[in-house]
Coordinates of C-alpha atoms in Angstrom, one line a residue:
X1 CA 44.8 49.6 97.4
X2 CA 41.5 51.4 95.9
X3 CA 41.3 50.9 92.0
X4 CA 38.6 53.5 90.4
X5 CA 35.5 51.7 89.4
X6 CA 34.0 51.4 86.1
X7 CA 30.6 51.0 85.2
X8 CA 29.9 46.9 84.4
X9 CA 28.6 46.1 81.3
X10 CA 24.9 45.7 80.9
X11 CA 24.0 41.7 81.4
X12 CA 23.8 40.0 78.0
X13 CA 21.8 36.9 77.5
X14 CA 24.3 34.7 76.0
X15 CA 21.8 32.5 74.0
X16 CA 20.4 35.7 72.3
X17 CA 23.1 38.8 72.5
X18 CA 22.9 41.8 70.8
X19 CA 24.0 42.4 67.7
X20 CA 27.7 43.6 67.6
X21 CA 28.4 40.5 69.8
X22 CA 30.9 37.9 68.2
X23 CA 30.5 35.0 70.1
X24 CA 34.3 33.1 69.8
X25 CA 34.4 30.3 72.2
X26 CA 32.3 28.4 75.2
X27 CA 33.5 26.3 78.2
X28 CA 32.4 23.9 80.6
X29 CA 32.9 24.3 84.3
X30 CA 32.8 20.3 85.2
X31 CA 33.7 20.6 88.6
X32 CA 30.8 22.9 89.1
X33 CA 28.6 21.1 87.2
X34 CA 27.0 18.6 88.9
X35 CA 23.1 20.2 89.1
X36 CA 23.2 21.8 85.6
X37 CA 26.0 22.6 83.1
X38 CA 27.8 25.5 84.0
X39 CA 28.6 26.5 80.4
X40 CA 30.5 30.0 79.9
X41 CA 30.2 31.5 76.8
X42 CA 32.9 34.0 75.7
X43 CA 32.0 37.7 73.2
X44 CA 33.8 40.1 71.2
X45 CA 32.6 43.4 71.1
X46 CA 34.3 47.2 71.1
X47 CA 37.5 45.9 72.3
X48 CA 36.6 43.9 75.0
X49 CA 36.3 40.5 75.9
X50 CA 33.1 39.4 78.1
X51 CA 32.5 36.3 79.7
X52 CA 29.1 35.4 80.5
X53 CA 27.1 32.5 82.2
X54 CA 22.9 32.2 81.8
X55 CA 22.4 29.9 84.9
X56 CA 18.9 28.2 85.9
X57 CA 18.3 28.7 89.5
X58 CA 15.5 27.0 91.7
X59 CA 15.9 26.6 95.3
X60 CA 13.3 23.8 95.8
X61 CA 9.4 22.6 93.6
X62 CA 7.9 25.0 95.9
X63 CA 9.1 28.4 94.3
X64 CA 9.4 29.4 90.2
X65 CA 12.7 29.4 89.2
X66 CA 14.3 31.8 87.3
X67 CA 17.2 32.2 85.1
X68 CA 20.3 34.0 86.9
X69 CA 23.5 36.2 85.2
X70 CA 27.1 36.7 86.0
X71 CA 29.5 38.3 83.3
X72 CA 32.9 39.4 83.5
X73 CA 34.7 42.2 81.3
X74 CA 38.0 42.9 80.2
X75 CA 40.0 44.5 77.3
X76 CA 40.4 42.0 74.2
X77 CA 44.8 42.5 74.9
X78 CA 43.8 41.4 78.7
X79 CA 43.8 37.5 77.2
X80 CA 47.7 38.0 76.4
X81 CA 48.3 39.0 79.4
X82 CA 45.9 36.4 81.7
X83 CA 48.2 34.0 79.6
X84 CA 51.4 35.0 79.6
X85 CA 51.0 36.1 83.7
X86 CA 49.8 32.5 84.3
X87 CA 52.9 31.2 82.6
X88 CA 54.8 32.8 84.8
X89 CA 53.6 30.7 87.5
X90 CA 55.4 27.9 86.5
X91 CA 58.7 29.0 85.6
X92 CA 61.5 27.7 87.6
X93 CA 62.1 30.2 91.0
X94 CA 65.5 32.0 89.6
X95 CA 63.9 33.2 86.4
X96 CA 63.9 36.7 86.3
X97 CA 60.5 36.7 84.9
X98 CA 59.0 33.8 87.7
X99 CA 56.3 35.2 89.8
X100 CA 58.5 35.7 93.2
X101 CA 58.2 32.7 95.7
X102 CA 55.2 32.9 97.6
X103 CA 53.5 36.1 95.8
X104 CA 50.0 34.7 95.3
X105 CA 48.8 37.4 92.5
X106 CA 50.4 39.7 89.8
X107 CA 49.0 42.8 89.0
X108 CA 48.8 44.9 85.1
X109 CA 47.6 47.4 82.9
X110 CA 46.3 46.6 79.8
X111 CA 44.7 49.1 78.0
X112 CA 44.0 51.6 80.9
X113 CA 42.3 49.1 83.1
X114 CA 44.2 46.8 86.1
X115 CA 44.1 43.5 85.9
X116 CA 45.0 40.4 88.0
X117 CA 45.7 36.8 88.0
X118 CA 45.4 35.3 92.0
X119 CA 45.8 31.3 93.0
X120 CA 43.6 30.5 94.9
X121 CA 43.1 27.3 96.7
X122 CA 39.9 26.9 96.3
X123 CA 39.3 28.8 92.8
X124 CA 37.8 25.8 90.9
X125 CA 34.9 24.6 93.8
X126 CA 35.4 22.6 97.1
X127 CA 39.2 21.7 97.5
X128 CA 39.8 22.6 93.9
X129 CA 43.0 24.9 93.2
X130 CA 43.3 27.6 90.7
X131 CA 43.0 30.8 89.5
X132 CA 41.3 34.2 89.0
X133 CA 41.1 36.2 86.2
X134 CA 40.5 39.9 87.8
X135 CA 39.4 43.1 86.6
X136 CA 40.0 45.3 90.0
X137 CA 38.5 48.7 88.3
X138 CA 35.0 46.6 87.7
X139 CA 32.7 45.2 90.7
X140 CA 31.5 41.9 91.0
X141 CA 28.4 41.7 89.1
X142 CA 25.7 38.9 88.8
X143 CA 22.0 39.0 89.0
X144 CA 21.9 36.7 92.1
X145 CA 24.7 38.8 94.3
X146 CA 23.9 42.1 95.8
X147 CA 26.2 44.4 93.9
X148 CA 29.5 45.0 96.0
X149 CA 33.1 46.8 96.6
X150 CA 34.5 44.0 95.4
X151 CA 36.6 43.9 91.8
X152 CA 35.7 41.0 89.1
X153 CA 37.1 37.7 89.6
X154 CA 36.7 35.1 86.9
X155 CA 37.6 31.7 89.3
X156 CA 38.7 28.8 87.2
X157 CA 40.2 25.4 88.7
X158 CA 43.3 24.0 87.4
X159 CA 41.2 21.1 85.8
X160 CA 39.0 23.4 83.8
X161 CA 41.9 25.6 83.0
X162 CA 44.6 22.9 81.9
X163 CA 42.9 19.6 81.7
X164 CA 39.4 20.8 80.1
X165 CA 41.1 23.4 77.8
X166 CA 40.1 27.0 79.2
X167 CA 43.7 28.1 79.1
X168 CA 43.3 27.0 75.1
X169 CA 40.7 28.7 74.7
X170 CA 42.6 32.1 76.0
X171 CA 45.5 31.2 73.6
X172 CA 43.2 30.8 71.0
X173 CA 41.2 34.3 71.5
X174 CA 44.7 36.3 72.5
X175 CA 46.4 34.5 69.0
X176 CA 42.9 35.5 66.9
X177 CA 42.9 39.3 68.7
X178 CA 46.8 39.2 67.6
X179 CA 46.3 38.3 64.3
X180 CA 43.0 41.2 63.7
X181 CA 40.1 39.1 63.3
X182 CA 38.3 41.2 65.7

């Protein structure tokens, strides 16, 4: 199914982003770590929540290197539901609210834009299972990737998510957006 496409956001540098950017949270990507920290850095800014990685990339001493961008976007009330859609994962099969044995992704609207969560079996790196956060109505976007028909698809591995606390760190930002601290 075609989803319209949105404009992505403009890259932010998430050491230095503009002004109306609340930074609310950061997070390690271990598994994917092992030439540099792949630190993700979370913003709050017009309703929406963008996720954001400044990576350094060299591909050997020969060449500069130069710093590379990928950021996601999503309304600020898409956290709920990447939560509360992951939890359905895991309830037991005859739960009328279970994500229906063998259905690999859900699909939402929140706020006007779809949304997905997918397992993937290798969402978190080599071997690693996990998940995507999706935004189907925004490409792919990174400054390393040719721009493409494909929608947004934050991958996380179940490590990161459950063991390194990225799902806590949705909790959190869903329970602040709740309560109207931004």
């Amino acid at each position: 199914m075609n989803y319209p496409k949105l404009s992505p956001w403009p890259f932010i540098d998430p050491d230095s982003p503009p002004a109306d950017y609340l930074k609310i949270g950061e997070s390690t990507d271990q598994a994917r770590s092992s030439h540099s920290p792949q630190v993700w850095h979370f913003f709050v800014t017009q309703g929406y929540l963008i996720i954001s990685i400044k990576d350094w990339i060299q591909l050997d001493d020969s060449e500069p290197g130069e710093y590379a961008f990928s950021q996601y976007e999503y309304p600020i009330a898409g956290a709920r539901w990447f939560v509360n859609t992951v939890e359905r994962f895991f309830l037991p099969p005859d739960h009328p609210n279970a994500v229906p044995r063998g259905k690999l992704n859900m699909r939402g609207e929140v706020d006007g834009e779809t949304l997905g969560v997918t397992r993937g079996a290798w969402f978190g790196g080599q071997y690693i299972p996990g998940y995507s956060f999706d935004n189907l109505n925004r490409i792919e976007h990174s400054t390393v990737l040719p721009e493409g028909a494909f929608c947004q698809m934050f991958k996380m591995g179940d490590p990161w998510l459950f063991e390194d606390g990225l799902f806590e760190l949705f909790k959190e930002i869903a329970d602040r957006h709740e309560r109207g601290e931004f």
